[in-house]
Short mmCIF file of C-alpha atoms in Angstrom, two decimals:
data_model
loop_
_atom_site.label_atom_id
_atom_site.label_comp_id
_atom_site.label_asym_id
_atom_site.label_seq_id
_atom_site.Cartn_x
_atom_site.Cartn_y
_atom_site.Cartn_z
CA MET A 189 18.28 -40.99 -91.00
CA ARG A 190 14.80 -42.16 -89.66
CA SER A 191 12.53 -39.50 -89.70
CA TYR A 192 9.65 -38.29 -87.27
CA ILE A 193 6.43 -37.07 -88.74
CA ALA A 194 4.73 -35.06 -86.34
CA VAL A 195 1.04 -34.32 -86.96
CA GLU A 196 -1.55 -31.90 -85.58
CA ILE A 197 -5.03 -32.69 -85.24
CA ASP A 198 -7.27 -29.53 -85.87
CA GLY A 199 -7.05 -28.85 -89.80
CA VAL A 200 -4.98 -31.60 -90.57
CA LEU A 201 -6.77 -34.87 -89.27
CA ALA A 202 -9.95 -32.62 -88.80
CA PRO A 203 -10.76 -30.08 -91.64
CA CYS A 204 -11.89 -26.94 -90.44
CA GLY A 205 -14.29 -26.18 -93.28
CA GLY A 206 -12.61 -22.63 -93.61
CA PRO A 207 -9.30 -20.95 -94.24
CA VAL A 208 -6.71 -20.20 -91.30
CA PRO A 209 -7.16 -16.35 -90.63
CA ALA A 210 -3.81 -14.38 -92.17
CA ALA A 211 -3.02 -13.07 -88.80
CA PRO A 212 -3.15 -13.28 -85.98
CA GLU A 213 -3.82 -16.77 -85.33
CA PRO A 214 -6.11 -17.58 -82.75
CA GLU A 215 -5.86 -20.34 -80.20
CA PRO A 216 -7.17 -23.76 -81.86
CA THR A 217 -10.64 -24.99 -80.73
CA ALA A 218 -10.32 -28.19 -79.43
CA TRP A 219 -12.59 -30.81 -81.12
CA TRP A 220 -12.99 -33.11 -78.22
CA GLN A 221 -13.98 -30.54 -75.56
CA GLU A 222 -17.66 -30.96 -74.77
CA THR A 223 -17.92 -27.11 -74.59
CA ALA A 224 -17.24 -26.93 -78.40
CA PRO A 225 -19.80 -29.12 -79.85
CA ARG A 226 -19.58 -27.52 -83.06
CA ALA A 227 -15.87 -28.09 -83.49
CA PRO A 228 -14.54 -30.25 -86.14
CA ARG A 229 -13.99 -33.84 -85.54
CA PRO A 230 -11.26 -36.14 -87.17
CA ASP A 231 -12.84 -36.86 -90.68
CA LEU A 232 -9.66 -38.19 -92.38
CA SER A 233 -10.32 -40.65 -95.34
CA PRO A 234 -9.18 -44.00 -94.03
CA ALA A 235 -7.14 -44.48 -97.15
CA VAL A 236 -5.28 -41.33 -96.47
CA GLY A 237 -4.80 -42.41 -92.91
CA ARG A 238 -3.39 -45.78 -93.71
CA ALA A 239 -0.90 -44.26 -96.26
CA LEU A 240 0.22 -41.68 -93.58
CA ALA A 241 0.75 -44.61 -91.03
CA GLY A 242 2.44 -46.51 -93.81
CA LEU A 243 5.12 -44.01 -94.27
CA PRO A 244 8.65 -45.43 -93.39
CA ALA A 245 8.95 -42.88 -90.56
CA ASP A 246 7.73 -42.57 -86.87
CA LEU A 247 4.31 -41.06 -86.78
CA VAL A 248 3.83 -38.98 -83.38
CA LEU A 249 0.89 -36.60 -82.69
CA LEU A 250 1.20 -33.03 -81.57
CA CYS A 251 -1.70 -32.86 -79.32
CA THR A 252 -2.75 -32.97 -75.46
CA PRO A 253 -3.09 -36.42 -73.84
CA GLU A 254 -6.85 -35.73 -73.50
CA GLN A 255 -7.02 -35.32 -77.46
CA ARG A 256 -5.04 -38.47 -78.11
CA SER A 257 -7.38 -40.42 -75.74
CA GLY A 258 -10.38 -39.14 -77.72
CA LEU A 259 -8.90 -40.59 -81.01
CA GLU A 260 -9.44 -44.22 -79.69
CA PRO A 261 -13.07 -44.69 -80.89
CA LEU A 262 -12.54 -42.95 -84.07
CA LEU A 263 -9.71 -45.44 -85.43
CA PRO A 264 -11.67 -47.00 -88.14
CA THR A 265 -12.58 -43.42 -89.34
CA LEU A 266 -8.85 -42.63 -89.43
CA GLY A 267 -7.67 -45.99 -91.00
CA TRP A 268 -5.32 -46.71 -88.12
CA ASP A 269 -4.82 -49.75 -86.09
CA THR A 270 -3.67 -48.00 -82.99
CA VAL A 271 -3.24 -44.25 -82.03
CA PRO A 272 0.33 -43.04 -82.46
CA PRO A 273 2.39 -41.88 -79.28
CA LEU A 274 2.66 -38.24 -78.35
CA ALA A 275 5.56 -36.33 -79.56
CA PRO A 276 8.05 -36.08 -76.54
CA LEU A 277 7.41 -32.22 -76.18
CA ARG A 278 8.03 -30.60 -72.77
CA ASP A 279 4.78 -28.72 -72.80
CA PRO A 280 2.17 -30.71 -75.05
CA ARG A 281 -0.45 -28.17 -73.82
CA ALA A 282 1.28 -25.25 -75.55
CA THR A 283 -0.89 -25.06 -78.59
CA ALA A 284 -0.62 -21.41 -79.80
CA VAL A 285 1.73 -21.40 -82.82
CA ARG A 286 4.65 -19.55 -81.52
CA SER A 287 4.68 -21.65 -78.31
CA ARG A 288 4.35 -24.89 -80.19
CA ALA A 289 7.01 -23.66 -82.63
CA ARG A 290 9.54 -23.33 -79.85
CA GLU A 291 8.57 -26.69 -78.35
CA VAL A 292 8.88 -28.47 -81.78
CA VAL A 293 12.32 -26.83 -82.60
CA LEU A 294 13.76 -27.59 -79.12
CA TRP A 295 12.60 -31.15 -79.63
CA ALA A 296 14.40 -31.42 -83.14
CA HIS A 297 17.50 -29.55 -81.43
CA SER A 298 17.88 -32.23 -78.87
CA HIS A 299 17.08 -35.53 -80.92
CA ASP A 300 19.14 -35.10 -84.07
CA ARG A 301 16.68 -36.73 -86.44
CA PRO A 302 14.65 -35.28 -89.18
CA VAL A 303 11.11 -33.86 -88.10
CA ALA A 304 8.30 -33.05 -90.45
CA TRP A 305 5.73 -30.67 -88.48
CA VAL A 306 2.48 -31.05 -90.08
CA ARG A 307 0.06 -28.27 -89.13
CA ALA A 308 -2.75 -26.48 -90.94
CA GLY A 309 -2.03 -23.12 -92.39
CA SER A 310 1.55 -21.65 -92.87
CA HIS A 311 1.97 -19.72 -89.82
CA HIS A 312 4.37 -22.42 -88.25
CA VAL A 313 6.41 -22.09 -91.52
CA GLN A 314 7.17 -18.41 -90.56
CA GLU A 315 7.77 -19.26 -87.05
CA VAL A 316 10.45 -21.93 -87.67
CA SER A 317 12.20 -20.12 -90.30
CA GLY A 318 12.53 -17.09 -87.93
CA THR A 319 13.83 -16.50 -84.23
CA PHE A 320 13.90 -20.05 -82.96
CA ARG A 321 15.58 -21.75 -85.90
CA ARG A 322 18.31 -18.98 -85.62
CA LEU A 323 18.64 -19.65 -81.94
CA TYR A 324 18.41 -23.61 -82.04
CA SER A 325 20.37 -25.25 -84.75
CA THR A 326 19.35 -28.99 -85.64
CA VAL A 327 21.46 -31.98 -86.95
CA GLY A 328 18.43 -33.36 -88.72
CA PRO A 329 16.26 -31.22 -91.06
CA LEU A 330 13.16 -29.75 -89.68
CA LEU A 331 10.35 -29.40 -92.32
CA PRO A 332 7.29 -27.25 -91.28
CA TYR A 333 4.75 -28.82 -93.67
CA ALA A 334 1.53 -26.83 -94.55
CA VAL A 335 -1.79 -28.46 -94.84
CA ASP A 336 -4.92 -26.85 -96.28
CA PRO A 337 -7.14 -26.49 -93.48
CA THR A 338 -10.17 -26.80 -95.47
CA THR A 339 -9.58 -30.21 -96.94
CA GLY A 340 -7.28 -31.57 -94.13
CA LEU A 341 -4.55 -34.10 -95.09
CA THR A 342 -4.90 -35.45 -98.66
CA HIS A 343 -3.03 -37.98 -100.79
CA ALA A 344 -1.04 -35.34 -102.44
CA ASP A 345 0.22 -34.19 -98.86
CA VAL A 346 1.18 -37.85 -98.22
CA GLN A 347 3.06 -38.34 -101.28
CA ALA A 348 5.01 -34.93 -100.78
CA LEU A 349 5.87 -36.18 -97.11
CA ARG A 350 6.87 -39.77 -98.53
CA ALA A 351 9.21 -38.05 -100.98
CA TRP A 352 10.79 -36.01 -97.96
CA VAL A 353 11.27 -39.14 -96.11
CA ARG A 354 13.06 -40.76 -98.86
CA GLU A 355 15.50 -37.87 -99.00
CA MET A 356 16.00 -38.05 -95.22
CA ASP A 357 16.50 -41.85 -95.40
CA ALA A 358 19.48 -41.16 -97.86
CA LEU A 359 21.33 -38.83 -95.22
CA PRO A 360 24.14 -40.47 -93.24
CA GLU A 361 23.45 -41.22 -89.50
CA PRO A 362 25.16 -38.55 -87.34
CA ALA A 363 28.17 -39.87 -85.35
CA PRO A 364 27.31 -40.19 -81.70
CA VAL A 365 28.89 -37.63 -79.34
CA VAL A 366 29.64 -38.88 -75.64
CA PRO A 367 30.24 -35.57 -73.88
CA ARG A 368 33.08 -35.53 -71.46
CA PRO A 369 33.00 -33.88 -67.77
CA CYS A 370 34.67 -30.52 -67.97
CA ARG A 371 37.89 -30.13 -65.75
CA ASP A 372 36.59 -27.08 -64.08
CA CYS A 373 33.00 -27.44 -63.56
CA GLY A 374 32.27 -31.09 -64.35
CA GLU A 375 29.38 -30.49 -66.50
CA ARG A 376 28.88 -32.62 -69.66
CA GLY A 377 27.29 -30.74 -72.52
CA THR A 378 26.90 -30.69 -76.32
CA SER A 379 26.29 -28.05 -78.83
CA VAL A 380 25.08 -28.15 -82.50
CA LEU A 381 27.16 -26.21 -84.85
CA ASP A 382 26.62 -26.13 -88.60
CA GLY A 383 24.41 -29.09 -88.51
CA HIS A 384 26.64 -31.14 -86.28
CA ARG A 385 26.74 -32.05 -82.77
CA THR A 386 29.99 -31.41 -80.90
CA ASP A 387 31.29 -31.84 -77.31
CA ASN A 388 31.45 -28.55 -75.24
CA VAL A 389 34.55 -29.60 -73.54
CA ASP A 390 37.63 -28.73 -75.76
CA GLU A 391 39.55 -31.73 -76.92
CA SER A 392 42.81 -29.91 -76.05
CA CYS A 393 42.36 -28.54 -72.93
CA GLY A 394 39.50 -30.55 -71.52
CA SER A 395 37.18 -27.63 -70.32
CA CYS A 396 34.04 -25.85 -71.51
CA CYS A 397 34.79 -22.93 -69.02
CA GLU A 398 38.20 -21.72 -69.39
CA CYS A 399 40.51 -22.08 -72.55
CA TYR A 400 43.99 -23.28 -71.58
CA CYS A 401 45.10 -23.64 -75.15
CA THR A 402 47.76 -21.78 -76.89
CA GLY A 403 45.11 -20.95 -79.82
CA PRO A 404 41.63 -19.80 -79.87
CA MET A 405 38.90 -22.30 -78.57
CA THR A 406 37.30 -24.52 -81.34
CA THR A 407 33.76 -23.81 -80.19
CA SER A 408 31.98 -20.66 -80.53
CA MET A 409 28.96 -21.23 -78.28
CA SER A 410 28.21 -23.53 -75.25
CA GLY A 411 25.35 -24.99 -73.57
CA VAL A 412 24.41 -27.54 -70.76
CA ARG A 413 22.72 -30.90 -71.35
CA HIS A 414 20.60 -31.39 -68.42
CA ASP A 415 19.45 -34.94 -67.19
CA ASP A 416 16.08 -34.34 -69.01
CA GLY A 417 17.71 -34.20 -72.18
CA TRP A 418 17.33 -30.58 -73.02
CA ASP A 419 19.81 -28.01 -73.59
CA GLU A 420 19.77 -24.63 -72.04
CA TRP A 421 21.69 -21.55 -73.61
#
């Protein structure tokens, strides 16, 4: 499966010059804001930037649209030809670690592809392995990758991500699931159970609301896939 490499800016592309506090994690300071002239600016080695962009994966940014626009004049410093697109999060302005963790997990839950979330510090590792991951299973693996905020992304980090991408490439593509309309409510929806996406509508009885089968229903949870592509539980 082809992977996503989702990269934060602060502490990853822009070293912070100091350790991330143990707890609680403060709201990150935006380097691009005029009200924060001392905030770190992207200072990635061009060689590391080129290696990151050269990974056989889809590179996306976890930042606000304004932050992404601010990277345009810094492309030579980053070693990039173009600025990567934004990750398709529902709320790109949710930057606090808990809010961002929920956004990333929901994205991985709905897109069925491996995602590496590259962020400074290890707070996101704890969040992903906690409540949100138990609530929202994913088809593709989700890797919360921690970067030292004092150094930012390094060659060693890129090599570790490259090894992970190769492992993901070896995974088989998930079988496509085309949800059928429920005979009772008419809704079409899917669930992710044990790493596999399944149709909420039972094949035997044609319903996701009531079971008309002689045996127990084959699905243990159900959800609704809305027009915007997000599941609601």
